[in-house]
Short mmCIF file of C-alpha atoms in Angstrom, two decimals:
data_model
loop_
_atom_site.label_atom_id
_atom_site.label_comp_id
_atom_site.label_asym_id
_atom_site.label_seq_id
_atom_site.Cartn_x
_atom_site.Cartn_y
_atom_site.Cartn_z
CA MET Y 7 10.18 4.77 -8.40
CA ALA Y 8 11.85 3.13 -11.37
CA TRP Y 9 13.68 5.50 -13.68
CA ASN Y 10 12.76 3.57 -16.69
CA GLY Y 11 9.43 2.01 -15.69
CA TRP Y 12 6.34 2.35 -13.49
CA GLY Y 13 6.55 2.41 -9.63
CA ASP Y 14 8.46 -0.25 -7.60
CA PRO Y 15 10.56 -2.35 -9.91
CA ALA Y 16 9.93 -5.36 -8.00
CA ARG Y 17 6.27 -5.26 -8.90
CA ALA Y 18 6.81 -5.69 -12.70
CA THR Y 19 6.94 -9.47 -12.68
CA PRO Y 20 7.37 -11.42 -15.97
CA LEU Y 21 4.51 -12.38 -17.97
CA PRO Y 22 3.57 -16.12 -17.84
CA GLU Y 23 4.87 -18.08 -20.61
CA PRO Y 24 1.58 -18.95 -22.29
CA VAL Y 25 0.74 -15.18 -22.43
CA THR Y 26 4.25 -14.48 -24.05
CA ARG Y 27 3.58 -17.13 -26.54
CA LEU Y 28 -0.03 -15.98 -27.41
CA LEU Y 29 1.28 -12.42 -28.12
CA GLN Y 30 4.00 -13.73 -30.19
CA ASP Y 31 1.64 -16.06 -32.24
CA LEU Y 32 -1.09 -13.56 -32.71
CA LEU Y 33 0.57 -10.22 -32.93
CA GLY Y 34 4.03 -10.94 -34.01
CA VAL Y 35 5.47 -9.66 -30.72
CA ARG Y 36 9.27 -10.05 -30.73
CA PRO Y 37 11.88 -8.88 -28.24
CA SER Y 38 14.04 -5.90 -28.93
CA ASP Y 39 17.45 -6.52 -30.40
CA ALA Y 40 18.77 -3.30 -28.71
CA PRO Y 41 20.71 -3.88 -25.66
CA ARG Y 42 19.18 -2.89 -22.30
CA VAL Y 43 20.60 0.52 -21.09
CA ARG Y 44 21.53 0.79 -17.52
CA LEU Y 45 21.05 4.08 -15.37
CA ASP Y 46 24.83 4.46 -15.13
CA GLN Y 47 25.18 4.31 -18.90
CA VAL Y 48 22.64 7.13 -19.78
CA LYS Y 49 24.64 10.18 -20.67
CA VAL Y 50 23.12 13.74 -19.95
CA ALA Y 51 24.61 17.05 -21.30
CA ASP Y 52 26.13 19.40 -18.97
CA PRO Y 53 23.56 21.80 -17.37
CA ARG Y 54 22.89 24.96 -19.36
CA LEU Y 55 22.13 27.23 -16.34
CA PRO Y 56 24.67 30.04 -15.75
CA GLY Y 57 26.37 30.02 -12.48
CA ASP Y 58 24.55 33.03 -11.15
CA ALA Y 59 21.24 31.36 -11.68
CA LEU Y 60 22.17 28.40 -9.55
CA THR Y 61 23.53 30.58 -6.80
CA ALA Y 62 20.30 32.45 -6.81
CA LEU Y 63 18.21 29.32 -6.64
CA ALA Y 64 20.45 27.80 -3.92
CA GLN Y 65 20.02 31.19 -1.92
CA ALA Y 66 16.23 30.91 -2.33
CA VAL Y 67 15.71 27.11 -1.28
CA GLY Y 68 18.97 26.13 0.28
CA ASP Y 69 22.09 24.65 -1.38
CA PRO Y 70 21.22 20.94 -0.71
CA HIS Y 71 17.97 21.55 -2.46
CA VAL Y 72 19.46 22.40 -5.84
CA ARG Y 73 20.63 19.33 -7.62
CA ALA Y 74 22.20 19.04 -10.96
CA ASP Y 75 23.66 15.46 -10.79
CA ALA Y 76 22.95 13.16 -13.76
CA GLU Y 77 20.63 10.63 -11.87
CA THR Y 78 18.55 13.27 -10.36
CA ARG Y 79 18.06 14.92 -13.64
CA ILE Y 80 17.45 11.61 -15.48
CA ARG Y 81 14.59 10.74 -12.89
CA HIS Y 82 12.88 13.97 -13.59
CA THR Y 83 12.96 13.68 -17.44
CA ARG Y 84 9.39 13.48 -18.87
CA GLY Y 85 6.61 11.39 -17.32
CA LYS Y 86 5.32 7.86 -17.72
CA SER Y 87 3.65 7.48 -20.94
CA THR Y 88 4.69 4.57 -23.20
CA PRO Y 89 6.81 6.68 -25.65
CA ASP Y 90 8.30 8.36 -22.47
CA LEU Y 91 9.51 5.01 -21.24
CA LEU Y 92 10.69 3.70 -24.71
CA ARG Y 93 12.73 6.83 -25.21
CA ILE Y 94 14.34 6.66 -21.71
CA ARG Y 95 14.92 2.99 -21.93
CA ALA Y 96 16.94 3.73 -25.17
CA GLY Y 97 18.98 6.40 -23.11
CA GLU Y 98 17.32 9.42 -25.07
CA VAL Y 99 17.51 12.10 -22.25
CA ALA Y 100 18.20 15.18 -24.25
CA ASP Y 101 15.35 17.09 -22.74
CA ALA Y 102 16.44 16.26 -19.28
CA PRO Y 103 16.08 19.41 -16.97
CA ASP Y 104 19.30 21.25 -16.26
CA ALA Y 105 18.57 21.35 -12.38
CA VAL Y 106 16.01 19.96 -9.94
CA VAL Y 107 14.91 22.43 -7.31
CA LEU Y 108 13.15 21.44 -4.01
CA PRO Y 109 11.34 24.19 -2.31
CA ALA Y 110 9.78 23.70 1.21
CA THR Y 111 7.31 26.91 1.26
CA HIS Y 112 5.14 28.85 -0.79
CA ASP Y 113 7.45 31.79 -0.38
CA GLU Y 114 10.34 29.79 -1.72
CA VAL Y 115 8.17 28.63 -4.71
CA LEU Y 116 7.58 32.36 -5.42
CA ALA Y 117 11.24 33.22 -5.05
CA VAL Y 118 12.18 30.38 -7.56
CA LEU Y 119 9.63 31.52 -10.13
CA ARG Y 120 10.89 35.21 -9.87
CA ILE Y 121 14.50 34.09 -10.33
CA CYS Y 122 13.50 31.84 -13.32
CA ALA Y 123 11.23 34.63 -14.91
CA GLU Y 124 14.19 37.07 -14.66
CA ARG Y 125 16.46 34.72 -16.45
CA ARG Y 126 13.99 33.04 -18.79
CA ILE Y 127 14.46 29.62 -17.23
CA ALA Y 128 11.33 27.32 -18.00
CA VAL Y 129 10.01 25.80 -14.90
CA VAL Y 130 8.24 22.39 -14.69
CA PRO Y 131 6.15 21.77 -11.60
CA PHE Y 132 6.92 18.09 -10.54
CA GLY Y 133 4.76 16.07 -8.09
CA GLY Y 134 4.79 12.27 -8.56
CA GLY Y 135 5.95 12.40 -12.21
CA THR Y 136 3.05 10.29 -13.39
CA SER Y 137 1.95 12.32 -16.41
CA VAL Y 138 1.09 10.19 -19.45
CA VAL Y 139 0.21 13.02 -21.88
CA GLY Y 140 3.52 15.19 -22.07
CA GLY Y 141 2.76 17.21 -19.08
CA LEU Y 142 6.33 17.20 -17.81
CA ALA Y 143 7.78 17.63 -21.42
CA PRO Y 144 7.70 21.30 -22.09
CA GLU Y 145 8.87 22.96 -25.35
CA ALA Y 146 11.75 24.85 -23.92
CA GLY Y 147 13.58 26.13 -27.10
CA GLY Y 148 14.68 29.62 -26.62
CA PHE Y 149 14.96 29.48 -22.86
CA THR Y 150 18.18 29.79 -20.88
CA GLY Y 151 17.52 26.29 -19.37
CA VAL Y 152 14.85 24.14 -17.65
CA VAL Y 153 14.23 23.62 -13.88
CA ALA Y 154 12.15 20.82 -12.60
CA LEU Y 155 10.35 22.28 -9.44
CA ASP Y 156 9.92 19.05 -7.33
CA LEU Y 157 7.42 19.73 -4.61
CA ARG Y 158 8.11 16.68 -2.49
CA ARG Y 159 9.21 18.61 0.66
CA MET Y 160 5.85 20.31 0.60
CA ASP Y 161 3.98 17.13 1.93
CA ALA Y 162 2.18 18.05 5.00
CA LEU Y 163 -1.49 17.86 6.12
CA VAL Y 164 -2.03 21.39 7.18
CA ASP Y 165 -5.28 21.25 8.67
CA VAL Y 166 -8.41 19.25 9.25
CA ASP Y 167 -11.76 20.84 10.01
CA PRO Y 168 -14.01 18.07 11.25
CA VAL Y 169 -17.06 20.55 11.53
CA SER Y 170 -16.86 21.58 7.90
CA ARG Y 171 -15.39 18.15 6.81
CA THR Y 172 -12.57 19.85 4.81
CA ALA Y 173 -8.72 19.20 5.03
CA THR Y 174 -5.96 21.56 3.78
CA LEU Y 175 -3.15 19.58 2.04
CA GLN Y 176 0.24 20.57 0.48
CA PRO Y 177 0.82 19.68 -3.10
CA GLY Y 178 3.83 17.30 -2.77
CA LEU Y 179 1.77 15.03 -0.42
CA ARG Y 180 1.50 11.64 -2.19
CA ALA Y 181 -1.95 10.10 -2.27
CA PRO Y 182 -1.31 6.98 -0.06
CA ARG Y 183 0.27 9.23 2.69
CA ALA Y 184 -2.66 11.62 2.50
CA GLU Y 185 -5.01 8.99 2.90
CA GLU Y 186 -3.06 7.55 5.88
CA LEU Y 187 -3.05 10.98 7.53
CA LEU Y 188 -6.64 11.61 7.01
CA ARG Y 189 -7.67 8.14 8.37
CA GLU Y 190 -5.94 9.01 11.49
CA HIS Y 191 -8.78 11.70 11.85
CA GLY Y 192 -11.47 9.35 10.80
CA PHE Y 193 -11.89 10.67 7.26
CA THR Y 194 -11.03 9.73 3.69
CA LEU Y 195 -10.51 11.62 0.22
CA GLY Y 196 -11.87 8.61 -1.61
CA HIS Y 197 -9.74 9.46 -4.57
CA TYR Y 198 -8.05 6.33 -6.13
CA PRO Y 199 -6.77 6.92 -9.68
CA GLN Y 200 -4.72 4.26 -11.36
CA SER Y 201 -1.74 6.33 -10.41
CA TYR Y 202 -2.56 6.31 -6.79
CA GLU Y 203 0.47 4.87 -5.31
CA TRP Y 204 2.70 7.65 -6.80
CA ALA Y 205 0.67 10.61 -7.72
CA SER Y 206 0.43 13.78 -5.62
CA ILE Y 207 -2.22 16.15 -4.38
CA GLY Y 208 -1.06 19.05 -6.48
CA GLY Y 209 -0.91 16.65 -9.40
CA PHE Y 210 -4.45 15.62 -8.89
CA ALA Y 211 -5.73 19.21 -8.99
CA ALA Y 212 -3.40 20.43 -11.82
CA ALA Y 213 -4.78 17.67 -13.99
CA ARG Y 214 -8.38 17.27 -13.07
CA SER Y 215 -7.78 13.78 -11.88
CA SER Y 216 -10.72 11.49 -11.53
CA GLY Y 217 -10.55 8.25 -9.32
CA GLN Y 218 -11.85 4.76 -9.76
CA ALA Y 219 -14.47 5.68 -7.11
CA SER Y 220 -15.76 8.81 -8.77
CA ALA Y 221 -19.30 7.53 -8.89
CA GLY Y 222 -19.42 7.80 -5.12
CA TYR Y 223 -16.88 10.31 -4.12
CA GLY Y 224 -16.70 12.56 -7.30
CA ARG Y 225 -13.76 13.87 -9.14
CA PHE Y 226 -10.93 15.62 -7.78
CA ASP Y 227 -11.97 19.00 -9.07
CA GLU Y 228 -15.27 18.53 -7.34
CA MET Y 229 -13.59 18.03 -4.10
CA VAL Y 230 -11.50 21.21 -4.33
CA LEU Y 231 -12.78 24.16 -2.16
CA ALA Y 232 -9.70 26.39 -1.94
CA LEU Y 233 -6.32 26.81 -3.54
CA THR Y 234 -3.15 28.75 -3.19
CA VAL Y 235 -1.11 29.35 -6.20
CA ALA Y 236 2.30 30.92 -6.65
CA THR Y 237 2.91 32.73 -9.91
CA PRO Y 238 5.91 34.87 -11.05
CA GLU Y 239 3.52 37.85 -10.64
CA GLY Y 240 2.53 37.02 -7.23
CA THR Y 241 -0.01 34.92 -5.11
CA LEU Y 242 -3.55 33.71 -6.02
CA GLU Y 243 -5.88 32.82 -3.05
CA LEU Y 244 -8.82 31.33 -4.52
CA GLY Y 245 -11.98 29.97 -2.67
CA ARG Y 246 -13.54 31.22 0.65
CA ALA Y 247 -16.75 29.26 0.63
CA PRO Y 248 -17.96 25.95 -0.77
CA ARG Y 249 -20.01 27.79 -3.51
CA SER Y 250 -20.48 31.44 -4.63
CA ALA Y 251 -21.88 33.81 -6.96
CA ALA Y 252 -19.24 36.25 -6.60
CA GLY Y 253 -18.24 36.30 -10.28
CA PRO Y 254 -16.81 33.37 -12.16
CA ASP Y 255 -15.20 30.75 -10.05
CA LEU Y 256 -11.41 31.20 -10.70
CA ARG Y 257 -10.63 27.85 -8.79
CA GLN Y 258 -11.70 26.28 -12.28
CA LEU Y 259 -9.37 28.24 -14.07
CA VAL Y 260 -6.40 26.78 -12.10
CA LEU Y 261 -7.82 23.13 -11.90
CA GLY Y 262 -6.71 21.45 -15.10
CA SER Y 263 -4.12 24.15 -15.90
CA GLU Y 264 -1.07 21.91 -15.61
CA GLY Y 265 1.43 24.39 -14.19
CA ALA Y 266 0.93 26.69 -17.03
CA PHE Y 267 -0.79 29.50 -14.96
CA GLY Y 268 1.11 28.94 -11.77
CA VAL Y 269 2.24 26.39 -9.07
CA ILE Y 270 -0.50 25.10 -6.63
CA THR Y 271 1.09 25.36 -3.05
CA SER Y 272 -2.02 24.54 -1.06
CA VAL Y 273 -5.15 22.59 -1.74
CA THR Y 274 -8.31 22.67 0.45
CA VAL Y 275 -10.66 19.68 -0.18
CA ARG Y 276 -13.83 18.22 1.03
CA ILE Y 277 -13.42 15.16 2.95
CA ARG Y 278 -15.83 12.19 3.99
CA PRO Y 279 -15.96 9.79 6.92
CA ALA Y 280 -13.83 6.80 6.51
CA PRO Y 281 -16.13 3.99 5.28
CA ALA Y 282 -16.83 1.37 7.80
CA THR Y 283 -17.27 -1.37 5.01
CA ALA Y 284 -16.57 -1.94 1.42
CA ALA Y 285 -17.95 -4.60 -1.05
CA TYR Y 286 -17.27 -5.38 -4.69
CA GLU Y 287 -19.01 -7.60 -6.98
CA GLY Y 288 -19.18 -8.57 -10.78
CA TRP Y 289 -22.03 -8.84 -13.30
CA ARG Y 290 -22.06 -10.07 -16.67
CA PHE Y 291 -24.00 -8.43 -19.60
CA PRO Y 292 -24.54 -10.10 -22.95
CA SER Y 293 -22.89 -7.05 -25.04
CA PHE Y 294 -21.36 -3.90 -24.45
CA ASP Y 295 -24.45 -2.00 -25.74
CA ALA Y 296 -26.47 -3.98 -23.08
CA GLY Y 297 -24.14 -3.15 -20.29
CA THR Y 298 -23.90 0.51 -21.40
CA ALA Y 299 -27.58 0.95 -21.33
CA ALA Y 300 -27.66 -0.64 -17.69
CA LEU Y 301 -24.89 1.68 -16.47
CA ARG Y 302 -26.74 4.66 -17.97
CA LYS Y 303 -29.89 3.62 -16.29
CA VAL Y 304 -28.11 3.41 -12.89
CA ALA Y 305 -26.20 6.65 -13.35
CA GLN Y 306 -29.40 8.57 -14.44
CA ASP Y 307 -31.99 7.07 -12.01
CA GLY Y 308 -29.72 5.83 -9.28
CA PRO Y 309 -28.82 4.79 -6.75
CA LEU Y 310 -25.16 4.83 -7.53
CA PRO Y 311 -22.52 2.43 -6.30
CA THR Y 312 -19.16 4.04 -5.31
CA VAL Y 313 -17.48 2.38 -8.12
CA LEU Y 314 -19.17 1.31 -11.41
CA ARG Y 315 -17.20 0.07 -14.29
CA LEU Y 316 -17.99 -1.95 -17.58
CA SER Y 317 -15.52 -3.85 -19.70
CA ASP Y 318 -16.28 -4.59 -23.52
CA GLU Y 319 -16.06 -8.08 -24.76
CA THR Y 320 -12.52 -7.91 -25.83
CA GLU Y 321 -11.40 -6.61 -22.44
CA THR Y 322 -13.47 -9.19 -20.72
CA MET Y 323 -12.24 -11.99 -22.85
CA ILE Y 324 -8.42 -11.14 -22.18
CA GLY Y 325 -8.98 -10.52 -18.45
CA LEU Y 326 -7.67 -6.98 -18.10
CA ALA Y 327 -10.50 -6.18 -15.56
CA ARG Y 328 -9.17 -9.09 -13.41
CA PRO Y 329 -5.29 -8.79 -13.46
CA ASP Y 330 -4.76 -11.86 -11.39
CA ARG Y 331 -6.42 -14.08 -14.17
CA ILE Y 332 -4.97 -12.55 -17.34
CA GLY Y 333 -4.31 -15.13 -19.96
CA ALA Y 334 -6.75 -17.63 -18.31
CA LEU Y 335 -10.12 -18.34 -20.23
CA GLN Y 336 -12.50 -15.62 -19.19
CA GLU Y 337 -16.26 -15.25 -19.27
CA SER Y 338 -18.01 -14.32 -22.45
CA GLY Y 339 -20.04 -11.13 -22.65
CA CYS Y 340 -19.03 -7.93 -20.94
CA LEU Y 341 -17.88 -7.82 -17.13
CA ALA Y 342 -19.19 -5.02 -15.09
CA VAL Y 343 -17.82 -4.10 -11.53
CA ALA Y 344 -19.80 -2.52 -8.82
CA GLY Y 345 -18.19 -1.46 -5.49
CA TYR Y 346 -19.94 0.03 -2.48
CA GLU Y 347 -18.30 1.93 0.50
CA GLY Y 348 -20.04 3.37 3.53
CA GLU Y 349 -21.90 2.32 6.68
CA GLU Y 350 -22.90 -1.28 6.66
CA GLN Y 351 -26.66 -0.49 6.67
CA GLU Y 352 -26.58 2.03 4.11
CA VAL Y 353 -24.17 -0.14 1.84
CA ALA Y 354 -26.62 -3.17 2.12
CA ALA Y 355 -29.65 -0.99 1.11
CA ARG Y 356 -27.99 0.78 -1.82
CA ARG Y 357 -26.44 -2.57 -3.08
CA ALA Y 358 -29.87 -4.18 -3.10
CA ALA Y 359 -31.31 -1.35 -5.00
CA VAL Y 360 -28.65 -1.24 -7.61
CA GLU Y 361 -28.96 -5.11 -7.93
CA ARG Y 362 -32.70 -4.69 -8.83
CA VAL Y 363 -31.82 -2.19 -11.54
CA LEU Y 364 -28.92 -4.18 -13.16
CA ARG Y 365 -31.17 -7.42 -13.08
CA GLU Y 366 -33.95 -5.63 -14.85
CA ALA Y 367 -31.43 -4.36 -17.44
CA GLY Y 368 -30.33 -7.86 -18.22
CA GLY Y 369 -27.47 -8.28 -15.89
CA GLU Y 370 -26.31 -11.63 -14.46
CA PRO Y 371 -24.91 -11.43 -11.04
CA LEU Y 372 -21.37 -13.18 -10.86
CA GLY Y 373 -20.86 -12.71 -6.96
CA ALA Y 374 -18.10 -11.12 -4.99
CA GLU Y 375 -14.99 -12.82 -6.71
CA PRO Y 376 -14.84 -10.82 -9.85
CA GLY Y 377 -15.18 -7.48 -8.02
CA GLU Y 378 -12.78 -8.36 -5.38
CA SER Y 379 -10.43 -9.58 -8.02
CA TRP Y 380 -10.60 -6.12 -9.77
CA ALA Y 381 -10.20 -4.28 -6.41
CA HIS Y 382 -7.18 -6.30 -5.51
CA GLY Y 383 -5.44 -5.66 -8.84
CA ARG Y 384 -6.69 -2.13 -9.42
CA PHE Y 385 -3.27 -0.51 -9.52
CA ASN Y 386 -1.51 -3.22 -11.40
CA ALA Y 387 -2.01 -2.35 -15.02
CA PRO Y 388 1.06 0.10 -15.34
CA TYR Y 389 3.26 -2.70 -13.98
CA LEU Y 390 1.79 -4.96 -16.65
CA ARG Y 391 2.80 -2.51 -19.21
CA ASP Y 392 6.45 -2.59 -18.02
CA SER Y 393 6.15 -6.45 -18.58
CA LEU Y 394 4.75 -6.15 -21.88
CA LEU Y 395 7.42 -3.66 -23.00
CA GLU Y 396 10.15 -6.11 -21.85
CA ILE Y 397 8.89 -8.76 -24.32
CA GLY Y 398 8.65 -6.40 -27.26
CA ALA Y 399 5.02 -5.40 -27.06
CA MET Y 400 3.58 -1.93 -27.41
CA ALA Y 401 1.02 -1.30 -24.74
CA GLU Y 402 -0.61 2.04 -24.28
CA THR Y 403 -3.93 3.70 -23.20
CA LEU Y 404 -6.00 6.87 -24.00
CA GLU Y 405 -9.41 7.98 -22.76
CA THR Y 406 -12.13 10.27 -23.65
CA ALA Y 407 -15.81 11.14 -22.59
CA ALA Y 408 -19.05 12.19 -24.34
CA PHE Y 409 -22.72 12.45 -23.73
CA TRP Y 410 -24.49 9.06 -23.45
CA SER Y 411 -26.15 9.59 -27.06
CA LYS Y 412 -22.53 9.91 -28.66
CA ILE Y 413 -21.00 6.98 -26.69
CA PRO Y 414 -21.69 4.23 -29.35
CA ALA Y 415 -20.37 6.37 -32.34
CA LEU Y 416 -17.36 7.55 -30.25
CA TYR Y 417 -16.48 3.84 -29.21
CA ALA Y 418 -16.62 2.67 -32.79
CA ALA Y 419 -14.75 5.69 -34.26
CA VAL Y 420 -11.77 5.23 -31.70
CA ARG Y 421 -11.63 1.55 -32.20
CA ASP Y 422 -11.44 1.86 -35.93
CA ALA Y 423 -8.83 4.62 -35.98
CA LEU Y 424 -6.43 2.53 -33.75
CA THR Y 425 -7.14 -0.81 -35.49
CA GLY Y 426 -6.90 0.65 -39.07
CA THR Y 427 -3.78 2.73 -38.32
CA LEU Y 428 -1.84 -0.02 -36.60
CA THR Y 429 -2.99 -2.80 -39.01
CA ASP Y 430 -1.79 -0.60 -41.86
CA ALA Y 431 1.62 -0.30 -40.30
CA GLY Y 432 1.80 -4.08 -40.35
CA THR Y 433 1.25 -4.67 -36.60
CA PRO Y 434 -2.39 -5.51 -36.03
CA PRO Y 435 -3.53 -4.67 -32.41
CA VAL Y 436 -5.71 -5.81 -29.77
CA VAL Y 437 -7.97 -2.87 -28.74
CA MET Y 438 -9.85 -3.00 -25.51
CA CYS Y 439 -12.11 -0.55 -23.86
CA HIS Y 440 -14.09 0.02 -20.53
CA ILE Y 441 -16.45 2.58 -19.18
CA SER Y 442 -14.47 3.98 -16.44
CA HIS Y 443 -16.63 6.80 -15.13
CA VAL Y 444 -20.42 7.58 -15.40
CA TYR Y 445 -22.60 10.51 -14.88
CA PRO Y 446 -26.19 11.19 -15.57
CA ALA Y 447 -25.51 12.92 -18.96
CA GLY Y 448 -22.53 10.68 -20.13
CA ALA Y 449 -19.53 8.51 -19.48
CA SER Y 450 -15.84 8.03 -20.13
CA LEU Y 451 -14.31 5.47 -22.38
CA TYR Y 452 -10.80 4.20 -21.53
CA PHE Y 453 -8.95 2.28 -24.30
CA THR Y 454 -6.08 0.01 -23.91
CA VAL Y 455 -3.97 -1.06 -26.98
CA VAL Y 456 -1.34 -3.91 -27.40
CA SER Y 457 0.51 -4.65 -30.52
CA ALA Y 458 3.97 -5.45 -31.69
CA GLN Y 459 6.30 -2.48 -31.38
CA GLY Y 460 7.59 -2.42 -34.84
CA PRO Y 461 11.00 -0.96 -36.02
CA ASP Y 462 10.20 2.50 -34.61
CA PRO Y 463 7.81 2.18 -31.69
CA VAL Y 464 7.57 5.68 -30.69
CA ALA Y 465 6.59 6.73 -34.23
CA HIS Y 466 4.38 3.63 -34.58
CA TRP Y 467 2.33 4.86 -31.45
CA LEU Y 468 2.07 8.38 -32.27
CA ARG Y 469 0.53 7.68 -35.71
CA ALA Y 470 -2.07 5.73 -34.04
CA LYS Y 471 -2.54 8.22 -31.30
CA HIS Y 472 -2.99 11.16 -33.58
CA ALA Y 473 -5.66 9.08 -35.70
CA ALA Y 474 -7.51 8.36 -32.45
CA ASN Y 475 -7.38 11.98 -31.40
CA ASP Y 476 -8.86 13.06 -34.64
CA ALA Y 477 -11.59 10.46 -34.37
CA ILE Y 478 -12.38 11.51 -30.78
CA ILE Y 479 -12.83 15.37 -31.92
CA ALA Y 480 -14.74 14.31 -35.03
CA ALA Y 481 -17.18 12.10 -32.98
CA GLY Y 482 -17.85 14.82 -30.44
CA GLY Y 483 -15.89 13.41 -27.43
CA THR Y 484 -13.61 15.47 -25.44
CA ILE Y 485 -9.98 14.96 -25.94
CA SER Y 486 -9.24 13.89 -22.38
CA HIS Y 487 -11.52 12.93 -19.44
CA HIS Y 488 -8.83 12.63 -16.65
CA HIS Y 489 -5.16 12.20 -18.17
CA GLY Y 490 -4.97 16.00 -18.95
CA VAL Y 491 -3.84 17.96 -22.02
CA GLY Y 492 0.03 18.20 -21.67
CA THR Y 493 1.74 18.36 -25.12
CA ASP Y 494 0.32 15.23 -26.56
CA HIS Y 495 -3.27 16.65 -26.59
CA ARG Y 496 -2.73 20.40 -26.88
CA ASP Y 497 -3.52 20.99 -30.54
CA TRP Y 498 -6.67 18.79 -30.12
CA TYR Y 499 -7.67 20.81 -26.84
CA ALA Y 500 -7.16 23.97 -29.20
CA ALA Y 501 -9.63 22.40 -31.69
CA GLU Y 502 -12.07 21.40 -28.99
CA ILE Y 503 -12.42 24.94 -27.35
CA GLY Y 504 -11.82 26.97 -30.52
CA PRO Y 505 -9.56 29.96 -31.27
CA LEU Y 506 -11.23 32.54 -29.07
CA ALA Y 507 -11.02 30.46 -26.10
CA VAL Y 508 -7.62 29.73 -26.74
CA ASP Y 509 -6.69 33.56 -26.98
CA LEU Y 510 -8.64 34.05 -23.68
CA LEU Y 511 -6.38 31.51 -22.02
CA ARG Y 512 -3.21 33.15 -23.44
CA ALA Y 513 -4.34 36.48 -22.05
CA VAL Y 514 -4.50 34.90 -18.60
CA LYS Y 515 -1.14 33.36 -18.90
CA GLN Y 516 0.27 36.70 -20.23
CA ARG Y 517 -0.94 38.24 -16.94
CA VAL Y 518 0.37 35.75 -14.53
CA ASP Y 519 3.33 34.57 -16.37
CA PRO Y 520 4.48 37.27 -18.78
CA ALA Y 521 7.92 35.77 -19.43
CA GLY Y 522 6.26 32.48 -20.30
CA VAL Y 523 8.42 30.28 -18.12
CA LEU Y 524 5.73 28.11 -16.56
CA ASN Y 525 5.75 24.73 -18.41
CA PRO Y 526 5.95 26.30 -21.76
CA GLY Y 527 4.09 24.36 -24.61
CA VAL Y 528 2.03 22.47 -22.25
CA LEU Y 529 -1.73 23.07 -22.39
CA LEU Y 530 -1.63 25.99 -24.85
CA PRO Y 531 -0.22 26.22 -28.43
CA SER Y 532 2.52 28.54 -29.29
CA SER Y 533 1.16 32.30 -29.86
CA ARG Y 534 0.69 33.21 -33.50
#
């Protein structure tokens, strides 16, 4: 994975010249004057960990699996948000971990956590490194040092139960490999978030990931049936049946906890038979309001496609939903994409039923090409961001969710916050949005923002991001639908759930992590 970008560096192809000129003319985008920093030019401070700590860690996991060289530490610094990338491209790695530790078993994770708790060393669980909300950027002041706990060696498919249709996976297993292993048994997870190529199973659980096919397969937290979790105080074994009335469901306490309560070392998930066929198609609606009403009708009354998305007018015009055609003249109105996976006869019946609903709601069928174009480029957007950063553009995303009745006001409030803040700063943006996930009671809104970077691009974006966060809370949305909390959303998450709930979560953390070493400052505000 690129140390200063997303994924495979070869995939970040330059933007077409017409697109570059358009961004320069409309948004004032200009290349940065700062020289490009090479990996071998980035300077990291000497590790702060005392020698006895490194010795103890090496005894726990084996000497080759404790690494403190500069490149390894740089590659485990923060995540992949735009501010993360802008800072690392400038050579800013003051918060690099002091060491990277690679355990291979649950017991090794337990040993590492105990060593770190005894010595007050902060621990950051590290899967694919794809967090875009500060989930890998702990507040480690006052700690002896920081260890990145890289779980890549824990990458096995442990068990497949074809009778129950469940699979047990280790947390460091990357999504494409998990899918490959399950397909060998005739099954699929059906979980395809935009981070799919690089994200890990443990990361999906820790951040409550939601894949692009959530309408058909569900969110990742809905797939999880059992968890094994290592904490400084011992092991949690959660989940012994698909559903239970035996008290509150503690699986839900770990899902979304982002490493603050423990390190997930095993995940048992529901699996489905691998689909025999897949089909994608496009629909045009005259407006975002009309398309939203159509998606609500499908979500509430069914039947549901496997994939259901709707781009607003701006995103449709620019072509972000069809990455292979960005910059070309696009259709007017709003583009919806519907996708179907399953047995051929069942897919045909469901597709015909959805078509009737969409036609009655004012949709115009566009055939297979727009849907197939989206499916072909569904993981390309982060690479497009790398290309935009190269020419001096600021490109970032944020997402939220709300009940259907609140979606129009939420959509307007976030657009206004982003547009107003960035325009006031002298860099008018393009703000795009799509509905990415639907439920009977509501939907998720996913915004993409492009503007000139300005003289201080990190501060430039953070002002806009904070304004959008304020707007989300004021309009009744949740601060995150699937990116997670991290440090970026932490204070707004506290506002969303209220002080009593924050204190309740602090009490949980105090019991499982009394030294406070697990991802400090992520998820929860500092204690009063």
